[in-house]
PDB file of C-alpha atoms in Angstrom:
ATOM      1  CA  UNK A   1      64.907 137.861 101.059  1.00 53.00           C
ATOM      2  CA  UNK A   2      66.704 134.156 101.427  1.00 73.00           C
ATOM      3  CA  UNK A   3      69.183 135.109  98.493  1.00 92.00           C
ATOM      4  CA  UNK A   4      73.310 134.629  98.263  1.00 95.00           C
ATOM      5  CA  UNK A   5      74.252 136.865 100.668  1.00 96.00           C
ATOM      6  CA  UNK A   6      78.441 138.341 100.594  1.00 97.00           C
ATOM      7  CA  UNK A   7      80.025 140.545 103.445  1.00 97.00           C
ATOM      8  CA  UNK A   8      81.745 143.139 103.110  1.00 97.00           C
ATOM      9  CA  UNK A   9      80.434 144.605  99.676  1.00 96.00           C
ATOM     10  CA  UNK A  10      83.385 146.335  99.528  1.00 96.00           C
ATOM     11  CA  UNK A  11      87.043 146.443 100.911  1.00 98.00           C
ATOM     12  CA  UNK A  12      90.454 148.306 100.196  1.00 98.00           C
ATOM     13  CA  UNK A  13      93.234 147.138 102.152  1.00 98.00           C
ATOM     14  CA  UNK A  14      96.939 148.086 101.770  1.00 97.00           C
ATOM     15  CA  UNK A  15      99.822 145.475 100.381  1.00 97.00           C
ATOM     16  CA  UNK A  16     100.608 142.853 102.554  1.00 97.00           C
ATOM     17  CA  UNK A  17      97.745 142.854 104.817  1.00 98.00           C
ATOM     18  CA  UNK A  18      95.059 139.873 105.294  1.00 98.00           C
ATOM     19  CA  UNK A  19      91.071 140.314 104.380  1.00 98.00           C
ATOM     20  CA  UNK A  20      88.508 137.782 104.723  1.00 98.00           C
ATOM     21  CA  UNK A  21      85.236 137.732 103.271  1.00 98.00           C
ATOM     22  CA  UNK A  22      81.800 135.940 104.315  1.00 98.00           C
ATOM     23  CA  UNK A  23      79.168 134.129 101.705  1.00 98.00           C
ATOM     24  CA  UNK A  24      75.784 132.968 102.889  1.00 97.00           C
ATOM     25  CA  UNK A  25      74.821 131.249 100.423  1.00 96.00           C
ATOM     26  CA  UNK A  26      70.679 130.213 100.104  1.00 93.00           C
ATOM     27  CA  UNK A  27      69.750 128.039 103.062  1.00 90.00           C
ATOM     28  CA  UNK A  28      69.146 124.535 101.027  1.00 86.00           C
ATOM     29  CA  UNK A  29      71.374 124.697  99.099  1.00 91.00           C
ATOM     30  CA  UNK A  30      74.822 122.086 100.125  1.00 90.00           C
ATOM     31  CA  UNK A  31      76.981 123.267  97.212  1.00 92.00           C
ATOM     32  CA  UNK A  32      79.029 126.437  97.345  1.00 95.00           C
ATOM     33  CA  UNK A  33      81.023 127.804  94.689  1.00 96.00           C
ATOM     34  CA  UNK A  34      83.782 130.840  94.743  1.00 97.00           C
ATOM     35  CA  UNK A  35      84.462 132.964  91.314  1.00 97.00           C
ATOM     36  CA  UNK A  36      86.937 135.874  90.988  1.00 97.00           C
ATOM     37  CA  UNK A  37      86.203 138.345  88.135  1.00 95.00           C
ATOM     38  CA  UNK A  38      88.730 140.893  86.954  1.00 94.00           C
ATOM     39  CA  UNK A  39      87.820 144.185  84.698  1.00 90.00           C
ATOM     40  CA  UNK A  40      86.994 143.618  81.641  1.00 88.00           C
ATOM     41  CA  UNK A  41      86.608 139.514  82.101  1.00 91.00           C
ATOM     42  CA  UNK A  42      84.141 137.103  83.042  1.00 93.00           C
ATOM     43  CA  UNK A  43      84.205 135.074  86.163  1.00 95.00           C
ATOM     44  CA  UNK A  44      86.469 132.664  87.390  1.00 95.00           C
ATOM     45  CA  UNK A  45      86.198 129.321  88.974  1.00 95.00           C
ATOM     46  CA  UNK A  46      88.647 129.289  92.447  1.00 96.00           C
ATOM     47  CA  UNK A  47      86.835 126.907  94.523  1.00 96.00           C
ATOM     48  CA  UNK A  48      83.567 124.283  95.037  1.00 92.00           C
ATOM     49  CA  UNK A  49      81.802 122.867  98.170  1.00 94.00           C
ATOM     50  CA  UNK A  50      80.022 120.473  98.821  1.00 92.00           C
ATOM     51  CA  UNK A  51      78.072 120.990 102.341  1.00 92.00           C
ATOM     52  CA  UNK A  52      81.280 121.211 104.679  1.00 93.00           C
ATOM     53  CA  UNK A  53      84.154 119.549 102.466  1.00 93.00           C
ATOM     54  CA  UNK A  54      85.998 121.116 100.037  1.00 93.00           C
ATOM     55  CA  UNK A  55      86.417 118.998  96.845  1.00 90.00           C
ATOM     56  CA  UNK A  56      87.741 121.217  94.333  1.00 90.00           C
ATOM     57  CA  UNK A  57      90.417 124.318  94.109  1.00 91.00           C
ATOM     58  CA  UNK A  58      91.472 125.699  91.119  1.00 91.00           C
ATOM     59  CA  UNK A  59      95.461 126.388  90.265  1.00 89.00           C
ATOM     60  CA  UNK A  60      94.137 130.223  90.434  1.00 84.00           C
ATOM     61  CA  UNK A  61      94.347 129.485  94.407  1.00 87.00           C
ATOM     62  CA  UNK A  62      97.753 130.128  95.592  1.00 89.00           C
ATOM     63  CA  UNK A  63      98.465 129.141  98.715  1.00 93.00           C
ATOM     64  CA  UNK A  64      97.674 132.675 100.300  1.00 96.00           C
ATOM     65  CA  UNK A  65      94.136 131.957  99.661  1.00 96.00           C
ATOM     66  CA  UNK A  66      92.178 129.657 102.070  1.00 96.00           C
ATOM     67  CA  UNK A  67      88.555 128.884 101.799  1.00 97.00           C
ATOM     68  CA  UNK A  68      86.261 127.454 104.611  1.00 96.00           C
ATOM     69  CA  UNK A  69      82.504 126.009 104.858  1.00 96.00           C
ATOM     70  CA  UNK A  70      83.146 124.811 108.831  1.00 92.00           C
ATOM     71  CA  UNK A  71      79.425 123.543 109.011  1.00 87.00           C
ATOM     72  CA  UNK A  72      77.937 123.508 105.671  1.00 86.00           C
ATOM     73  CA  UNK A  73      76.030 126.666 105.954  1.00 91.00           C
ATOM     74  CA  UNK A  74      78.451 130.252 105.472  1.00 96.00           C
ATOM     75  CA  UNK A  75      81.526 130.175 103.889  1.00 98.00           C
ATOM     76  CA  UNK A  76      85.228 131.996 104.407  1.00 98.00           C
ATOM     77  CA  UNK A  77      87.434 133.198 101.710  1.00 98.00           C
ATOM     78  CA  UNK A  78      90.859 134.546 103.081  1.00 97.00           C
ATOM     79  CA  UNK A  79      93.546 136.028 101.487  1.00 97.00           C
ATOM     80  CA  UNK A  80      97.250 136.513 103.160  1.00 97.00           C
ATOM     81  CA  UNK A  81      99.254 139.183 102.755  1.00 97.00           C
ATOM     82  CA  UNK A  82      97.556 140.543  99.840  1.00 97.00           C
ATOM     83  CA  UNK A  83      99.021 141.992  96.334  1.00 96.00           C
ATOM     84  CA  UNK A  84      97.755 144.178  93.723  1.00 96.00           C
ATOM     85  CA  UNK A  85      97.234 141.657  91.700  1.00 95.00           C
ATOM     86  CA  UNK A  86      94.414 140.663  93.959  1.00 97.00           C
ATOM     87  CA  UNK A  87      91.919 143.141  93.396  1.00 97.00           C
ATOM     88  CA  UNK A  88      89.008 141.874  91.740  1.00 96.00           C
ATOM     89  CA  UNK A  89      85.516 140.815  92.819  1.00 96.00           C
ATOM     90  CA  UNK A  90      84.838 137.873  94.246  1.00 97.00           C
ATOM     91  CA  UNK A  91      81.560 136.049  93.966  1.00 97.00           C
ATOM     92  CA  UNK A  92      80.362 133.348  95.519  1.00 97.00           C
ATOM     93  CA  UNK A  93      77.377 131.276  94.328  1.00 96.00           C
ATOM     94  CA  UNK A  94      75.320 128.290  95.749  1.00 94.00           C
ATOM     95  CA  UNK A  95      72.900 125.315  94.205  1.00 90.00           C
ATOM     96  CA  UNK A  96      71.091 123.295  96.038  1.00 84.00           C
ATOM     97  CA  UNK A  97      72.861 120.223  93.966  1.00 70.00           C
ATOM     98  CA  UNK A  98      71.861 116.261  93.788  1.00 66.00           C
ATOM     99  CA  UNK A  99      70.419 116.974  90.191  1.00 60.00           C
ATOM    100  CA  UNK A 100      71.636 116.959  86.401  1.00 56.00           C
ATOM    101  CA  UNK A 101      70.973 120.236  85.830  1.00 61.00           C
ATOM    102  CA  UNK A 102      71.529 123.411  87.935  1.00 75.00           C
ATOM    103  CA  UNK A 103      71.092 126.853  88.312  1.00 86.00           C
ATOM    104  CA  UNK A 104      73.780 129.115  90.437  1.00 91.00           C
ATOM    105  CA  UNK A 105      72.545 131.758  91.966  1.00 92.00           C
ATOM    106  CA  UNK A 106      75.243 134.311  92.915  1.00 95.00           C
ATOM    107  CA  UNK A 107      75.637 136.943  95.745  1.00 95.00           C
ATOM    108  CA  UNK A 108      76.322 140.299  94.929  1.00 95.00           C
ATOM    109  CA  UNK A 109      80.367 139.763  95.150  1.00 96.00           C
ATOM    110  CA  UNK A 110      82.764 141.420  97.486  1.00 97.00           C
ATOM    111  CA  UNK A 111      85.073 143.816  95.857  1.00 96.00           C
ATOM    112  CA  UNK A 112      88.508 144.300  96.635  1.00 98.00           C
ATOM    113  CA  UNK A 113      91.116 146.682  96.418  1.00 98.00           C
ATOM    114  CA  UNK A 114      94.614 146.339  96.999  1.00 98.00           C
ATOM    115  CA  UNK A 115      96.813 149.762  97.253  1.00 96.00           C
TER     116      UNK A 115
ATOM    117  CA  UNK B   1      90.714 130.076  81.351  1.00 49.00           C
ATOM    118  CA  UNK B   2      87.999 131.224  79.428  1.00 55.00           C
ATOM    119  CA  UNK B   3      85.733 128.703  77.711  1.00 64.00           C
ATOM    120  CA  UNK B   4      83.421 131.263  75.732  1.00 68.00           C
ATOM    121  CA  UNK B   5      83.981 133.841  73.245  1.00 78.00           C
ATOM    122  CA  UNK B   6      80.624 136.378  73.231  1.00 80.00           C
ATOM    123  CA  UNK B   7      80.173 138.656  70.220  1.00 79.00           C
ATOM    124  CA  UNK B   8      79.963 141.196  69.614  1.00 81.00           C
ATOM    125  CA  UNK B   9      81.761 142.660  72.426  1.00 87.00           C
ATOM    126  CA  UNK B  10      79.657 145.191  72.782  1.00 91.00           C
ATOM    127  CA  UNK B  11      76.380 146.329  71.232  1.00 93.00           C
ATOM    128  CA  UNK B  12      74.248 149.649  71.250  1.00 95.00           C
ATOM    129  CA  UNK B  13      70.396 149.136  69.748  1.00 95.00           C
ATOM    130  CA  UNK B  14      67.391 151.785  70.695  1.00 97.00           C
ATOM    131  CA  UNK B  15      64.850 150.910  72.657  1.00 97.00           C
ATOM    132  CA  UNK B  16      62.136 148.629  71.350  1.00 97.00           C
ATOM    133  CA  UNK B  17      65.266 147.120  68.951  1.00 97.00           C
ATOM    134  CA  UNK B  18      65.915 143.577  69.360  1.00 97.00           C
ATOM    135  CA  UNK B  19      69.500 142.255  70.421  1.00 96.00           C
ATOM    136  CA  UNK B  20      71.500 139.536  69.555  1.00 96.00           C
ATOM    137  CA  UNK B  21      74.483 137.960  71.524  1.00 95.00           C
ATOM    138  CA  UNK B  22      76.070 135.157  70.148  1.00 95.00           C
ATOM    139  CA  UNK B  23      78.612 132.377  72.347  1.00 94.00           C
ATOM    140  CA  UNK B  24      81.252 130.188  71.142  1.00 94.00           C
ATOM    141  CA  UNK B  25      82.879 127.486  72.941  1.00 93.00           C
ATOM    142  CA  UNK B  26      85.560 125.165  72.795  1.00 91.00           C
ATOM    143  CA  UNK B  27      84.868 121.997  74.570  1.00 89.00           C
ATOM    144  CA  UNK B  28      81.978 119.360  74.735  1.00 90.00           C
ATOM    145  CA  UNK B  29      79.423 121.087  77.190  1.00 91.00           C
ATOM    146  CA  UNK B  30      76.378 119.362  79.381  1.00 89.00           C
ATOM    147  CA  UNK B  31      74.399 122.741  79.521  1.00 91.00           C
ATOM    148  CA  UNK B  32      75.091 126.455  78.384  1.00 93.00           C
ATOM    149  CA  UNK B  33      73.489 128.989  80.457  1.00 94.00           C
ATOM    150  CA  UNK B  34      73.327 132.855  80.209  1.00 96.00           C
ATOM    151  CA  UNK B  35      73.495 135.478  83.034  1.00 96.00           C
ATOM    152  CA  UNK B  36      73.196 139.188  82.669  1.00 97.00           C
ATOM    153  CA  UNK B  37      75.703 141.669  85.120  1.00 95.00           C
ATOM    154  CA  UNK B  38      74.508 144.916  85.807  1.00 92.00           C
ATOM    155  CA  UNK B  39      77.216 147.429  86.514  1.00 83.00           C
ATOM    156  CA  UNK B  40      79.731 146.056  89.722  1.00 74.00           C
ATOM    157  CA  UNK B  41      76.887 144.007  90.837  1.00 81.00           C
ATOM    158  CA  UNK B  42      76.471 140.061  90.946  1.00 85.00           C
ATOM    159  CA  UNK B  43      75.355 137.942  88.020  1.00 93.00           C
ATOM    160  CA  UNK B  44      71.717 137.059  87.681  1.00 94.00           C
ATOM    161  CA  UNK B  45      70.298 133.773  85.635  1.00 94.00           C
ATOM    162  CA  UNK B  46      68.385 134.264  82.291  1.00 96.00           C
ATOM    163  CA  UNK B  47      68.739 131.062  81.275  1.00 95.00           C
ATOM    164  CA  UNK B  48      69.764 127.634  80.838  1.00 93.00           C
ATOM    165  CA  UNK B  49      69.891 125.158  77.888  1.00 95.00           C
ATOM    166  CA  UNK B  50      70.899 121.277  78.596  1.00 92.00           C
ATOM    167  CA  UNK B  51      73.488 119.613  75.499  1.00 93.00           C
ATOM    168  CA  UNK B  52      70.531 117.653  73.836  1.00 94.00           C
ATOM    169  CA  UNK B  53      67.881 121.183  73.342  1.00 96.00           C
ATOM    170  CA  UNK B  54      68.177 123.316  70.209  1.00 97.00           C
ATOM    171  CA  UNK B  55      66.050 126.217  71.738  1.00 97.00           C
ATOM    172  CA  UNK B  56      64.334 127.670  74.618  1.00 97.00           C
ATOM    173  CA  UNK B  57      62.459 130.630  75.364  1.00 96.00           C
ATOM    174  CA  UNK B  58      61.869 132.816  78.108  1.00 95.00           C
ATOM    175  CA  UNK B  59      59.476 135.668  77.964  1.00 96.00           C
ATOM    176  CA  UNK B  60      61.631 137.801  75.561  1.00 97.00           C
ATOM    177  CA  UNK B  61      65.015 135.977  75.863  1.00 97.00           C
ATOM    178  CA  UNK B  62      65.302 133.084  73.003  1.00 98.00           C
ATOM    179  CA  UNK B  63      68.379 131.047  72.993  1.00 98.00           C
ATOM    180  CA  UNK B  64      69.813 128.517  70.324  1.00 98.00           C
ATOM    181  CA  UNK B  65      72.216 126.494  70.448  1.00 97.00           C
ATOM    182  CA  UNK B  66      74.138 124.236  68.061  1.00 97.00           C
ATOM    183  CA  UNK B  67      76.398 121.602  69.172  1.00 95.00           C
ATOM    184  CA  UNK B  68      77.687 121.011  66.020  1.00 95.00           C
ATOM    185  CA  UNK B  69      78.926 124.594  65.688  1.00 95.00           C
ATOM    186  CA  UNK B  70      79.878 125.080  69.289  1.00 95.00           C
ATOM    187  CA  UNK B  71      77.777 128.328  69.565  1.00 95.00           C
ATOM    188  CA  UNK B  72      74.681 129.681  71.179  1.00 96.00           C
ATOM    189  CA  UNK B  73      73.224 133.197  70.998  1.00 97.00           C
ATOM    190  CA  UNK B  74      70.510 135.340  72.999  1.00 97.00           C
ATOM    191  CA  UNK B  75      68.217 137.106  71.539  1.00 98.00           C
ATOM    192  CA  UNK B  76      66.300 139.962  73.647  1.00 97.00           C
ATOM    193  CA  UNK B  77      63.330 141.097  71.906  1.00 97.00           C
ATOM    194  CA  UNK B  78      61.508 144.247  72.482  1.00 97.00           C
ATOM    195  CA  UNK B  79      64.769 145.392  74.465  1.00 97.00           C
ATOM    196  CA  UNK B  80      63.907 148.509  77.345  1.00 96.00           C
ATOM    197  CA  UNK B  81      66.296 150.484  78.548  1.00 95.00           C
ATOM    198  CA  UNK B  82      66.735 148.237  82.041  1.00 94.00           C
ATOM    199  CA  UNK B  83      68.592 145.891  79.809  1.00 97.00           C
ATOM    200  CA  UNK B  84      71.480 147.532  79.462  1.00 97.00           C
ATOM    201  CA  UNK B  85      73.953 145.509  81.449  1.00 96.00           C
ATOM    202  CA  UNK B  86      76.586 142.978  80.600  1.00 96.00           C
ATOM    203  CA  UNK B  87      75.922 139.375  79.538  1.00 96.00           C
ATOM    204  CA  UNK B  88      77.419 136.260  79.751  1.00 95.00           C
ATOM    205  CA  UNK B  89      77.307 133.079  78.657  1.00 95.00           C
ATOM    206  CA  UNK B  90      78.906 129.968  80.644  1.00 94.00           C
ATOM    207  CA  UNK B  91      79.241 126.466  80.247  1.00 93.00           C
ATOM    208  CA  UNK B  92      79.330 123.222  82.577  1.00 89.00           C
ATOM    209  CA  UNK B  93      81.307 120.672  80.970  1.00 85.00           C
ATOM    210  CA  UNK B  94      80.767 117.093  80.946  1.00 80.00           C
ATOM    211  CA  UNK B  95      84.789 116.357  82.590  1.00 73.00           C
ATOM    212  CA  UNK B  96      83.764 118.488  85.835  1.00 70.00           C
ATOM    213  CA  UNK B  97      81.695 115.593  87.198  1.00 69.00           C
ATOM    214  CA  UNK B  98      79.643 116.420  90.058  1.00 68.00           C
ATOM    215  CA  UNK B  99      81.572 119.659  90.190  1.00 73.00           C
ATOM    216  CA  UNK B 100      79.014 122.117  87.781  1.00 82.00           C
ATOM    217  CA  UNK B 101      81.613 124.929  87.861  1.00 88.00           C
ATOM    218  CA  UNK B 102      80.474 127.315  85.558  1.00 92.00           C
ATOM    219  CA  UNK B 103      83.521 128.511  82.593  1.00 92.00           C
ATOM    220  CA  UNK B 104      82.513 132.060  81.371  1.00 94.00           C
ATOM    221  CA  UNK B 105      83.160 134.064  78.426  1.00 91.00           C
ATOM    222  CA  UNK B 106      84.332 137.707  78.499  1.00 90.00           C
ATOM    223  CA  UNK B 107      80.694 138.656  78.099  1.00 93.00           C
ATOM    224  CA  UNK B 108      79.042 141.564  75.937  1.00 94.00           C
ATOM    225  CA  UNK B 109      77.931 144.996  77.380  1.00 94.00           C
ATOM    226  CA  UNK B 110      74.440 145.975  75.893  1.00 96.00           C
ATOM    227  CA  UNK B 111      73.606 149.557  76.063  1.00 96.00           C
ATOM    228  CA  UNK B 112      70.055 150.330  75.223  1.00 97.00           C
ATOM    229  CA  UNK B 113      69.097 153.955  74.321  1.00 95.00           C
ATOM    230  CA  UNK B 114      65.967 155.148  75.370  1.00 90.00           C
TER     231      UNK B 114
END
């Protein structure tokens, strides 16, 4: 299966400590999106990429969150000394881009828990 | 911030019953598209309509949408019980350029009864 890929499926981590999570996102595709959803809510835009540069963050993304596409293929999403208010999942998406119109296609999200 | 407002928020039909969602947003869109979320997994595409359609179909999804109004809505006809999940509707807006981040509503959960 060449689908969105996300690593680890699931994580709980204490206060204060860093986690990092891994999207491969469909092997054509150059644009890479990150969403966080909360209970309850839909998904949220945090950040866009296109192949390797990163042209987009929303003002969701404090600056304890870092995101990475170092060669255009995987992506990084890291999060410093984490808070409860963290925990969510986070989804990342890819499209293959260049056209009007286009279809995400989203990996089956990372969840993360924050004690 | 959320662009979409789904209703209802939730919805229970029997099986064979059709459903329908319905989507309002507040800003000029270039496409509305609809996803489906089965429990604490990822989102997966139904279906897409660009700004200048009025419906599409998709074996038994059929989606509307007025501009005019700001709304769309889903129908599911013939619904089976491995529709029960949540949906969503999201928008791309014309302002985010080449950026087609995706603004979601709060989505509906559909529970069909067998």
């Amino acid at each position: 299966d060449t689908g969105v890929s996300q690593d680890p499926r699931h994580k709980i981590t204490k206060r204060g400590q860093n986690v990092t999570f891994r999207c491969d996102p469909i092997s054509e595709h150059n644009r890479l999106y990150w969403y966080r959803q909360t209970l309850g809510q839909g998904p949220e835009f945090l950040t866009y990429f296109q192949n390797e540069a990163q042209l987009e963050k929303s003002r969701l993304l404090s600056d304890r969150f870092s995101a990475e596409r170092p060669k255009g293929s995987f992506s990084t999403l890291e999060i410093q000394r984490t808070e409860q208010g963290d925990s969510a999942m986070y989804l990342c998406a890819s499209t293959i881009g260049g056209g009007r119109v286009e279809t995400q296609y989203f990996g089956p999200g990372t969840r993360l828990l924050v004690l | 911030s959320q662009q979409g407002e789904e209703d209802p928020q939730a919805l229970s039909i029997q099986e064979g019953e059709n459903a329908t969602m319905n989507c309002s947003y507040k800003t000029s869109i270039n496409n509305l598209q609809w996803y489906r979320q089965n429990s604490g997994r990822g989102l997966v595409h139904l279906i897409l309509i660009r700004s200048n359609e009025r419906e599409k179909h998709s074996g038994r999804l059929r989606v509307t949408l007025d501009t005019s109004k700001k709304s769309s809505s889903l129908l599911i006809t013939a619904s089976r019980a491995a529709d029960t999940a949540s949906y969503f509707c999201a928008t791309v807006s014309p302002s985010t350029g080449a950026n087609s981040k995706l603004t979601f509503g709060k989505g509906i959960t559909l529970s069909v009864r067998p």
